[in-house]
Tab-separated table of C-alpha atoms in Angstrom:
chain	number	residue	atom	x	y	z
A	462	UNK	CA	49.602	-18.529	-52.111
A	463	UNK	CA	46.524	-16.991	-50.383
A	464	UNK	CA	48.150	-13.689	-50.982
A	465	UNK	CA	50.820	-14.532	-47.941
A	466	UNK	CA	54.161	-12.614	-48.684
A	467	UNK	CA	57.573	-13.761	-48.246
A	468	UNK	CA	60.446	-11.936	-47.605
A	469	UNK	CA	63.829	-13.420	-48.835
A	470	UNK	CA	65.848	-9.706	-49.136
A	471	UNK	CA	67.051	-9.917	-45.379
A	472	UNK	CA	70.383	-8.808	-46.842
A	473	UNK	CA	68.367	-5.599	-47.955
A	474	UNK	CA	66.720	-4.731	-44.121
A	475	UNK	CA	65.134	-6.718	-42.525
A	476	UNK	CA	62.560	-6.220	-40.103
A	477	UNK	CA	62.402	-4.333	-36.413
A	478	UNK	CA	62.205	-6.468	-33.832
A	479	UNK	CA	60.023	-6.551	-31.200
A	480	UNK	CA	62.084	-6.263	-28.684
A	481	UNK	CA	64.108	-3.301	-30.345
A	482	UNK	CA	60.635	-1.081	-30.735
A	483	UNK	CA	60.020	-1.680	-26.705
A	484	UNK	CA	63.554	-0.442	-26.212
A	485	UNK	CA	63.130	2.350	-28.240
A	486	UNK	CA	59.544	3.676	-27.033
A	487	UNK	CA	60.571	5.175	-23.721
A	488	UNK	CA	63.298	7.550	-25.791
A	489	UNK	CA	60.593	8.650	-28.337
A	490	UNK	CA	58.046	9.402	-25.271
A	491	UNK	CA	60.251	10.314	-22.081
A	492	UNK	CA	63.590	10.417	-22.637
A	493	UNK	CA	63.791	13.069	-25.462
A	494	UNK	CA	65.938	15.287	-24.785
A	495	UNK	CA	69.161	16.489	-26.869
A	496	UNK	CA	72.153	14.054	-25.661
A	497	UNK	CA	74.749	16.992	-26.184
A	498	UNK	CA	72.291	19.552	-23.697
A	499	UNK	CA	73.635	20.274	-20.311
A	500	UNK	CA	70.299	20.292	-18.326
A	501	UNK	CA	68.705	16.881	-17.371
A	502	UNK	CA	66.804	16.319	-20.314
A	503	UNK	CA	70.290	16.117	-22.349
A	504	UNK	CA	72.168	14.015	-19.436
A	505	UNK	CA	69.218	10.897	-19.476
A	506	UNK	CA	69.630	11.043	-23.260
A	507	UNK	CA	73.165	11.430	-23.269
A	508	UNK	CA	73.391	8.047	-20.041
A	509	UNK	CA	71.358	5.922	-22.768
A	510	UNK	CA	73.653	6.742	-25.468
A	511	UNK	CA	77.014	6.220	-23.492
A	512	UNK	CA	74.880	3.097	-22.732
A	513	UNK	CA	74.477	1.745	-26.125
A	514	UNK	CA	78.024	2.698	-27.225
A	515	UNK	CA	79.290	-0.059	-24.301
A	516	UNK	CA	76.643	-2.336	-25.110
A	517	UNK	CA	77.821	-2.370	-28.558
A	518	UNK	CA	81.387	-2.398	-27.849
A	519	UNK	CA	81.308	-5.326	-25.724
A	520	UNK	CA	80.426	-7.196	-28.955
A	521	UNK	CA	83.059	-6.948	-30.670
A	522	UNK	CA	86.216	-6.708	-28.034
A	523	UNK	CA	86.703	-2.732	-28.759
A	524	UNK	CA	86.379	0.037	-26.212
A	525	UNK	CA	83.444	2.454	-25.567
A	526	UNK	CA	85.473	5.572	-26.809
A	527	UNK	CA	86.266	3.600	-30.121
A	528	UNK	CA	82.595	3.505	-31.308
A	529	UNK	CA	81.231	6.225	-32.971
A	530	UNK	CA	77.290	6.576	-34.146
A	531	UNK	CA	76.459	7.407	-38.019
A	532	UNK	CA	73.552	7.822	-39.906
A	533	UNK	CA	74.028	4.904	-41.913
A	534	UNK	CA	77.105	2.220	-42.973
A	535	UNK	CA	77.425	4.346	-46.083
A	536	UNK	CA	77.960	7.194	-44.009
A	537	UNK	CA	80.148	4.793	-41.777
A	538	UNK	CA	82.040	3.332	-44.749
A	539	UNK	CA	82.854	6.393	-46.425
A	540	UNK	CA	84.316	8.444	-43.384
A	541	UNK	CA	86.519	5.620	-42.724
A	542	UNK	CA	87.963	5.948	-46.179
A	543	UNK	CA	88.160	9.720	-46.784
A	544	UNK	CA	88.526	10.498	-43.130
A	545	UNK	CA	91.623	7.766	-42.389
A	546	UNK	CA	92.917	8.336	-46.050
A	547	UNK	CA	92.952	12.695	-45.547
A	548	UNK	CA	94.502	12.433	-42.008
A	549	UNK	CA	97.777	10.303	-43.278
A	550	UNK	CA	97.767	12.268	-46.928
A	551	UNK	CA	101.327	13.209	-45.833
A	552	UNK	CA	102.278	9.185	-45.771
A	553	UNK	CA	101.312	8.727	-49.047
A	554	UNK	CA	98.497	9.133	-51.556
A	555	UNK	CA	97.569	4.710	-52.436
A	556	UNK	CA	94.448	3.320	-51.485
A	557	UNK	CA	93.712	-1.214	-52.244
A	558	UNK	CA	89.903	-2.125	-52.261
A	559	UNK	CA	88.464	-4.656	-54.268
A	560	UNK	CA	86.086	-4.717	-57.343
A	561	UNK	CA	83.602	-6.125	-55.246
A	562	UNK	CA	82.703	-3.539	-52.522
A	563	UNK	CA	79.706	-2.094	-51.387
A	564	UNK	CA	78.916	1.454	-53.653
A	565	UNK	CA	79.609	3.270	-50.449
A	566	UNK	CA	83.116	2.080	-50.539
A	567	UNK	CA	83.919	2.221	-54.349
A	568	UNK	CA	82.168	5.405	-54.910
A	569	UNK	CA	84.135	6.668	-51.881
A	570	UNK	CA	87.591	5.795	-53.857
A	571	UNK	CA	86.280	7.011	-56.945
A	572	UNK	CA	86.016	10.507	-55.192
A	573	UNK	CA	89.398	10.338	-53.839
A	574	UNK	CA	90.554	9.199	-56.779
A	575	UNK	CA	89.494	12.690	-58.225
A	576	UNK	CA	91.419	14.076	-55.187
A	577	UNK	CA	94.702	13.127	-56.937
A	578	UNK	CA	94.736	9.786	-55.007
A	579	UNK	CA	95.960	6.545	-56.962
A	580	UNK	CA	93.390	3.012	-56.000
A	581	UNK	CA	93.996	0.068	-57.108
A	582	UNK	CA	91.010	-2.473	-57.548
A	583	UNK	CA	92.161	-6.038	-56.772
A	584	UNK	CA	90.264	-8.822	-58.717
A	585	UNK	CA	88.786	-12.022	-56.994
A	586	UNK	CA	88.098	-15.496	-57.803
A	587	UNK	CA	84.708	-16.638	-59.145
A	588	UNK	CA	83.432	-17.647	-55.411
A	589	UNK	CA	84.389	-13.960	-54.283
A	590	UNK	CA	87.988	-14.262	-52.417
A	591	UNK	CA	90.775	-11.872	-52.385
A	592	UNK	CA	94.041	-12.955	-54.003
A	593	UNK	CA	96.152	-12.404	-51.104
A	594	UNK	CA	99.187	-12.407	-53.679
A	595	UNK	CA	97.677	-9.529	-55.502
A	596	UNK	CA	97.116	-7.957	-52.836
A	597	UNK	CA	100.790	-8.445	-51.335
A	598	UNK	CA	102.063	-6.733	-54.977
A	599	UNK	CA	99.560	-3.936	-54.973
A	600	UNK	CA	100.923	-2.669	-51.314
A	601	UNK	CA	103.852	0.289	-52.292
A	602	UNK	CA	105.582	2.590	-49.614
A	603	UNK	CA	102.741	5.176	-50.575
A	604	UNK	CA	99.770	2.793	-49.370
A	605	UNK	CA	97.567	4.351	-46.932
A	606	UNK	CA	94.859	2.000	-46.269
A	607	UNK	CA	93.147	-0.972	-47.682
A	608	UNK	CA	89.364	-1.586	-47.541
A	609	UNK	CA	88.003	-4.880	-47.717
A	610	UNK	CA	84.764	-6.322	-47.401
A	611	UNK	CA	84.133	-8.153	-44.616
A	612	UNK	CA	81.534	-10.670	-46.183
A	613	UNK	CA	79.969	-9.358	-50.063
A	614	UNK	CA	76.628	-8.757	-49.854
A	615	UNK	CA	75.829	-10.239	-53.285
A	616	UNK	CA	77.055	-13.576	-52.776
A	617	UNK	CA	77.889	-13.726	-49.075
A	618	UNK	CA	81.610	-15.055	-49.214
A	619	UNK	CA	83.810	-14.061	-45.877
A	620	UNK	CA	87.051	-12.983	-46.931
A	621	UNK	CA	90.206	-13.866	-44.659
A	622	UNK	CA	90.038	-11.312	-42.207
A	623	UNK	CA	93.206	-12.139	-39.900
A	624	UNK	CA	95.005	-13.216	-42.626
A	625	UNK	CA	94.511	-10.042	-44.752
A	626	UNK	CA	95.192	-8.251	-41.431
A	627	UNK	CA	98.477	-9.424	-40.931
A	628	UNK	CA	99.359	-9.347	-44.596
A	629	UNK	CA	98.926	-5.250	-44.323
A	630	UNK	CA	100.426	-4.259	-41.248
A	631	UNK	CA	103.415	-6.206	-41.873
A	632	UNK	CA	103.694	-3.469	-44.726
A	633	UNK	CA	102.188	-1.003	-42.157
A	634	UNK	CA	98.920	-0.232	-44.162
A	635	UNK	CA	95.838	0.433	-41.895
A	636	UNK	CA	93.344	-1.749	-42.495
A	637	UNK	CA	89.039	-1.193	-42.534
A	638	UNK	CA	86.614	-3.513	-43.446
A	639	UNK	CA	82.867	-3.365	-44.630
A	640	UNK	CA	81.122	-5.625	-42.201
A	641	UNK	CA	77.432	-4.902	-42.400
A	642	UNK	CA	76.755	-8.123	-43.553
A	643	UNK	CA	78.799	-10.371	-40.992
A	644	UNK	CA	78.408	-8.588	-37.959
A	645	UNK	CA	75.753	-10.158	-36.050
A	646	UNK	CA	76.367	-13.765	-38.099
A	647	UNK	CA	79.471	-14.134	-36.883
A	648	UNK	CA	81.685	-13.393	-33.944
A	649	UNK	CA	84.434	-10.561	-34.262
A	650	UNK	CA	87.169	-9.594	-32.024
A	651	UNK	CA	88.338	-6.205	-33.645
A	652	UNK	CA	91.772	-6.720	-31.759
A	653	UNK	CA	92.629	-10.240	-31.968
A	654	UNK	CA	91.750	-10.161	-35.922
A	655	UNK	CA	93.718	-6.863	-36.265
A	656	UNK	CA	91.018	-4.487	-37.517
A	657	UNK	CA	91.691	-0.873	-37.355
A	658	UNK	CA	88.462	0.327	-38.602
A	659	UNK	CA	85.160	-0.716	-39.287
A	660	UNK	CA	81.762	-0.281	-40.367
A	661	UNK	CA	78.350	-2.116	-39.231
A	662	UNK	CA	74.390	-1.428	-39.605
A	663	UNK	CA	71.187	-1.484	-37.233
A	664	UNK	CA	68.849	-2.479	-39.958
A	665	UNK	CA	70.648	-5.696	-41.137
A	666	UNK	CA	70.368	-7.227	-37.727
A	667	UNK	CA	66.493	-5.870	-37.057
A	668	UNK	CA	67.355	-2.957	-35.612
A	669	UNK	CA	65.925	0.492	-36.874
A	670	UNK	CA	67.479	2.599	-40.151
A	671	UNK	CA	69.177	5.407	-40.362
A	672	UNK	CA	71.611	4.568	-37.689
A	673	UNK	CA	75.176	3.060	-38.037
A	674	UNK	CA	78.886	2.677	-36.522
A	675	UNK	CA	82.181	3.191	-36.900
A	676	UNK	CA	84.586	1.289	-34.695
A	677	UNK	CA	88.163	3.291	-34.721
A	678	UNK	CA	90.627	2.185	-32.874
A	679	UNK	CA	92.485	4.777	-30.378
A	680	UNK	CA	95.526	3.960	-32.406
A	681	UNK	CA	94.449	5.215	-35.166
A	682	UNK	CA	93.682	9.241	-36.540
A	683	UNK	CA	90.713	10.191	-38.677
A	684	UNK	CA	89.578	13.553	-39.826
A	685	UNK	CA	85.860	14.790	-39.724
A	686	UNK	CA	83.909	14.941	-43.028
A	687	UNK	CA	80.432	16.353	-41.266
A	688	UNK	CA	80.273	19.711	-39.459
A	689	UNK	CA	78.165	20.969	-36.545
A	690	UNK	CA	78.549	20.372	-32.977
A	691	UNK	CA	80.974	18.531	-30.936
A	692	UNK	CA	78.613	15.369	-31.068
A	693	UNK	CA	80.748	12.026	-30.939
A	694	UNK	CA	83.913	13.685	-28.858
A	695	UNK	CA	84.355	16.796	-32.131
A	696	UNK	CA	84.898	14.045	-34.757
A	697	UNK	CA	81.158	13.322	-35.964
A	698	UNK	CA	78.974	16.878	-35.659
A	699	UNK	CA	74.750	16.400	-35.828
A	700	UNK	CA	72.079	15.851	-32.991
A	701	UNK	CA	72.536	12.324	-32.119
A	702	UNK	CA	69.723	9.745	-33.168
A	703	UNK	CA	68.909	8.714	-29.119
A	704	UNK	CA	66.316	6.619	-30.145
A	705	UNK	CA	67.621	4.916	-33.205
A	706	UNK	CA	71.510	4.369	-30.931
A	707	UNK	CA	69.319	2.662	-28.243
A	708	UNK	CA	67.838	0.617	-30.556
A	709	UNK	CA	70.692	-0.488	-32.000
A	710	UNK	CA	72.332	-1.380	-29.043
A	711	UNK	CA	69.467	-3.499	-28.383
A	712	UNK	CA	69.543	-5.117	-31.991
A	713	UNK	CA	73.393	-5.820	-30.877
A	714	UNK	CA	72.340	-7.033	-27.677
A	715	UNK	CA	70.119	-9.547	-29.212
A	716	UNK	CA	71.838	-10.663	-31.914
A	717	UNK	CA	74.835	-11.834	-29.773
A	718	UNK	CA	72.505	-13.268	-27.655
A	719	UNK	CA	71.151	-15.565	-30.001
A	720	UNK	CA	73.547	-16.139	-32.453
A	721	UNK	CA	73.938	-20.093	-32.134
A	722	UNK	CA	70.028	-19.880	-32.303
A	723	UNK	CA	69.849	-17.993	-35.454
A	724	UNK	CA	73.114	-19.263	-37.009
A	725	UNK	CA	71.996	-22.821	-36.491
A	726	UNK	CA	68.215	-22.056	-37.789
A	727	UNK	CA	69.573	-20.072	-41.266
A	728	UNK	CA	72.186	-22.693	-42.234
A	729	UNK	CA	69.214	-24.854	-41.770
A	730	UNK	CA	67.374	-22.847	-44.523
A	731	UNK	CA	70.250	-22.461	-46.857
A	732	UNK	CA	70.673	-25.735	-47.490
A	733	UNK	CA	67.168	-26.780	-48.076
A	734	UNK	CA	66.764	-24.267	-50.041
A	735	UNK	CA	69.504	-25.178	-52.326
A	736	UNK	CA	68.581	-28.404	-52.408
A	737	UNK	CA	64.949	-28.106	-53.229
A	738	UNK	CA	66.001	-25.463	-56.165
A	739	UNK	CA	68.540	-27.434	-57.511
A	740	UNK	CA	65.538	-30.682	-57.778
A	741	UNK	CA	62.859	-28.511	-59.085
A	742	UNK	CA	64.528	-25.908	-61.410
A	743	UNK	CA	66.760	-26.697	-64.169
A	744	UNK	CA	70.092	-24.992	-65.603
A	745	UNK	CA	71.051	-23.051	-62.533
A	746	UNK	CA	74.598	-22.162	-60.899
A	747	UNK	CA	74.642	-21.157	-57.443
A	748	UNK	CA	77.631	-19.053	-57.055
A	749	UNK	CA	80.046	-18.837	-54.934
A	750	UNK	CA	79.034	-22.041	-53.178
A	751	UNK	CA	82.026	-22.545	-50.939
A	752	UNK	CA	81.591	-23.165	-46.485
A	753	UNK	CA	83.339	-20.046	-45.846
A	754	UNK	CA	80.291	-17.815	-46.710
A	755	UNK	CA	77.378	-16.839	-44.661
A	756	UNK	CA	74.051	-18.974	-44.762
A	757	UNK	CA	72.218	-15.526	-45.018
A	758	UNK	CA	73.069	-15.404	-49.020
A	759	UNK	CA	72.038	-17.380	-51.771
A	760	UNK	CA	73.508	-16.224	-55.273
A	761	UNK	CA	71.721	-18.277	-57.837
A	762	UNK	CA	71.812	-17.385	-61.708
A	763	UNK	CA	68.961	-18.442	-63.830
A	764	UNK	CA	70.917	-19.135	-66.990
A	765	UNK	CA	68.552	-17.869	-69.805
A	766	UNK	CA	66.119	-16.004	-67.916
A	767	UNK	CA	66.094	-12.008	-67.586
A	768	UNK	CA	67.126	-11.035	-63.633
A	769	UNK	CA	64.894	-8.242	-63.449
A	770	UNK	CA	61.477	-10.487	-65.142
A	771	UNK	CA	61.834	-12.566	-62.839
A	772	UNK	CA	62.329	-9.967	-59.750
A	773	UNK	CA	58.754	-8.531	-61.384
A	774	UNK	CA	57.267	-11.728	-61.807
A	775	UNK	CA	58.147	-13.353	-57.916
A	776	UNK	CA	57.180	-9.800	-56.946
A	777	UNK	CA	53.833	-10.183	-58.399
A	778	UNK	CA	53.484	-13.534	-56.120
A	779	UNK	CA	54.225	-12.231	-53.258
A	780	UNK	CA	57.932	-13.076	-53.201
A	781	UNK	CA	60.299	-10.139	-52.313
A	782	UNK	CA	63.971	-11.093	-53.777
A	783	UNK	CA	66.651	-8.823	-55.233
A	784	UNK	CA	68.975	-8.559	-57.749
A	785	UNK	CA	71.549	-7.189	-55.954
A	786	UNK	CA	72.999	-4.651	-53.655
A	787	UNK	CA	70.202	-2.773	-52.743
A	788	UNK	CA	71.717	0.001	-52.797
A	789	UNK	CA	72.441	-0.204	-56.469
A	790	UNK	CA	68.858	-1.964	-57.114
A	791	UNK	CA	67.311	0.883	-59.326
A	792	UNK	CA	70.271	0.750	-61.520
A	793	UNK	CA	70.117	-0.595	-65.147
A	794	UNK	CA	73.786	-1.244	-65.240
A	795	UNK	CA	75.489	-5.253	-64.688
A	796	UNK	CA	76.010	-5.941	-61.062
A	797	UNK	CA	80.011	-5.171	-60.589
A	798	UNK	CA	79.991	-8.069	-58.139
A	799	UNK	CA	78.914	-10.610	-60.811
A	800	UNK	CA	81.195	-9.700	-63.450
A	801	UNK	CA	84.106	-9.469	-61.570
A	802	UNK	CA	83.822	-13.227	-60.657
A	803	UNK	CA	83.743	-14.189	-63.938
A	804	UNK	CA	79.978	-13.845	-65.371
A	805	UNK	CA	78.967	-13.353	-68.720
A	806	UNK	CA	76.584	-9.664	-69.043
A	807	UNK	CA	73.798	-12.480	-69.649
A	808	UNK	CA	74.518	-14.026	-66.552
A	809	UNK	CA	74.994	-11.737	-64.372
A	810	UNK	CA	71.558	-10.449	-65.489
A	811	UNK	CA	69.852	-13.326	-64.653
A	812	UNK	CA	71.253	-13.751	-61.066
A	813	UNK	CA	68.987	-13.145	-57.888
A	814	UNK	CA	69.554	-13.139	-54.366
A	815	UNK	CA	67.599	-14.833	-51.964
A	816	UNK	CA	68.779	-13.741	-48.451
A	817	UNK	CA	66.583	-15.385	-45.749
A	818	UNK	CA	66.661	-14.279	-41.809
A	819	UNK	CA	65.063	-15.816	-38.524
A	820	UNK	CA	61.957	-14.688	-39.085
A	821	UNK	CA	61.525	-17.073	-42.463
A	822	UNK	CA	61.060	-21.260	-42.292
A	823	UNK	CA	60.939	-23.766	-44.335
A	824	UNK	CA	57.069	-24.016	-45.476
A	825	UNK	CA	57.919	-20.461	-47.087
A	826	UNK	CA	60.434	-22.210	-48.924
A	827	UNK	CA	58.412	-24.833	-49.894
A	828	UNK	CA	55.709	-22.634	-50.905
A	829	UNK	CA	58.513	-20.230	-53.033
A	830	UNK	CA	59.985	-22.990	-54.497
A	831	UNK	CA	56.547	-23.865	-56.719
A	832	UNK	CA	56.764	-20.397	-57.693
A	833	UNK	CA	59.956	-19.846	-58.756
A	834	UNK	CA	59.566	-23.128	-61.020
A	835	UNK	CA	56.280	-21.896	-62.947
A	836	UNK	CA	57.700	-18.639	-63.009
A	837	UNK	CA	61.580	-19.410	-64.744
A	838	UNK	CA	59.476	-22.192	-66.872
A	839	UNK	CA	57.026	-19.756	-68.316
A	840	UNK	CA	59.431	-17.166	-69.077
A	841	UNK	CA	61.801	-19.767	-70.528
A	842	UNK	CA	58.976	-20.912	-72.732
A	843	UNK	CA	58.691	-17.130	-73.511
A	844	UNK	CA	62.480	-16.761	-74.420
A	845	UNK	CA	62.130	-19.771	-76.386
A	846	UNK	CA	58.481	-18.849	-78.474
A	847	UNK	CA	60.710	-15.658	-79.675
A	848	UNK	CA	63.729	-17.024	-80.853
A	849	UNK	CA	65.835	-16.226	-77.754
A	850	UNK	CA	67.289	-19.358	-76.829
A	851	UNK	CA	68.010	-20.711	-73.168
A	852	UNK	CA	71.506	-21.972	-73.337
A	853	UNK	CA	73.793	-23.924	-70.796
A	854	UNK	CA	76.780	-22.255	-69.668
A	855	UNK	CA	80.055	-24.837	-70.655
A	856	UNK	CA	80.853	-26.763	-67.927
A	857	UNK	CA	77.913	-25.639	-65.605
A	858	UNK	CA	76.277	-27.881	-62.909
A	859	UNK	CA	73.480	-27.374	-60.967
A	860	UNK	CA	75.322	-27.095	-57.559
């Protein structure tokens, strides 16, 4: 491959755009002073901050004063659970997810769960989606909140936002959802879907790291979980990340801007790749294969073939893929997303993602697919030479 790399974990980070870094250069050189300081200094940075919270408002229908900055979407994700979940403690003490959140979000229940509060998990079907009948029995007069996932960032699958929406308030359970993965894919209107919080990312739409949001609507109270200052109007305390906000907004700016662009070019990708994988490449499932998903995500399990060998073994020729959420990469444990739609402990070791972006095109494909073929063949013939046979899951196709 003339040691060119390819980069198919988009759904990991992806990279800073051009655009975004020439945004962001002026902060780190002139405009660096403290946004909460009085003086000048503090008022420029404190004008491109108030900037970036309306730039990224505007995107998704909400008000300036209902975005607040984070260092992250964990941080985002999990003080919108314990946060919302403390301040209406004297409602009730029931929290709904789903088995297939982001860590962020289940680890955040599992903590409150050790609080004395009661979760319940809902299952999903084997392409990802929320039972909305299980979810309609799991509501009791004690439920607080429910957090779903906007779009699962294993296999890509966009749950039924409005729908869920409505199903919860009708019960009058506040509602947040996990979209780092669909915001900047897909258009949302916060109040026209009926979202009361929710969580995005810079650096899954090419903006820089360590910078996230929170949109909270006004309706809606939330108590503090970091300390410090009186940074985002005494709810959010720590020097705020000028550089890294402006960026963002710029990643926000662009993304919006060229979303038919993009959206048209990665659906483009998706299927090719999907169909050249499914010629070359024998006794694979692609999961959760359904329209309602974004083109971002590719789930594919390798049936026979060891995840992680494989991860190693594309690494080795220059092809960066994952085997999950990367935030639970360096974990030896089964991917909770792939077991709770239905795959075998086998399986769901041998599933990759492949998440492409706007920056990859189709002669990397091309070029990947030849790969991946020598690669699953040789360590198929491995599994084989050693007595480990490659089976066929009953009932399994291709596509």
């Amino acid at each position: 491959m003339e040691n060119e790399k390819i980069y198919f974990d988009n759904a990991a980070t992806t990279m800073l755009g051009a655009e975004v870094l020439n945004a962001m250069m002026p902060v780190f050189n002139d405009v660096y002073g403290n946004s909460s300081s009085i003086h000048s200094f503090g008022r420029d940075a404190s004008n491109l901050v108030d900037l970036s919270r309306d730039t990224i408002a505007e995107t998704i229908s909400a008000k300036s004063n209902e975005i607040y900055f984070t260092g992250s979407g964990s941080e985002a994700n999990t003080w919108a659970i314990i946060g919302i979940v403390n301040a209406y403690k004297g409602r009730g003490n029931h929290i709904i997810t789903s088995k297939i959140e982001h860590p962020s979000v289940i680890n955040a229940c599992k903590y409150l769960e050790e609080q004395g509060f009661e979760v319940t998990y809902l299952d999903v079907d084997h392409n990802g989606f929320v039972n909305f009948a299980e979810l309609l029995r799991s509501i009791k007069p004690t439920t607080i909140l429910a957090s779903i996932q906007s779009a699962n960032n294993e296999l890509g699958t966009i749950q039924n936002l409005k729908a869920i929406a409505q199903t919860l308030h009708e019960k009058g359970v506040l509602f947040h959802t996990d979209a780092v993965q669909l915001y900047g894919n897909m258009m949302i209107d916060v109040e026209d879907i009926g979202i009361d919080a929710m969580t995005i990312s810079s650096h899954k739409i090419y903006g820089p790291k360590g910078v996230g949001a929170l949109y909270l609507s006004n309706k809606v109270k939330i108590d503090s979980i970091i300390f410090g200052g009186n940074q985002e109007r005494g709810k959010r305390g720590g020097t705020t990340n000028t550089a890294g906000v402006v960026g963002f907004a710029k990643a926000c700016e662009i993304a919006y801007r060229d979303i038919r662009t993009n959206n048209h070019k990665i659906n483009g990708l998706h299927d090719y790749f999907i169909t050249k994988l499914t010629d070359s490449v024998e006794n694979i499932v692609i999961n959760a294969n359904v329209r309602q998903k974004l083109p971002t995500i590719v789930s594919v399990t390798f049936v026979g073939v060891d995840g992680e060998s494989l991860l190693t073994k594309l690494d080795m020729n220059g092809i960066a893929v994952s085997t999950g959420s990367a935030c639970s990469s360096n974990s030896l444990t089964v991917s909770p997303v792939m077991t709770a739609i239905g795959l075998t402990n086998e399986d769901a070791r041998g599933t990759i993602r492949f998440s492409f972006g706007k920056n990859n095109s189709y002669a990397e494909i091309d070029k990947a697919i030849v790969v991946i073929k020598k690669v699953v063949d040789e360590l198929r013939a491995f599994s084989s030479t050693y007595g480990m046979k490659t089976r066929k899951r009953k009932g399994d196709k291709n596509v």
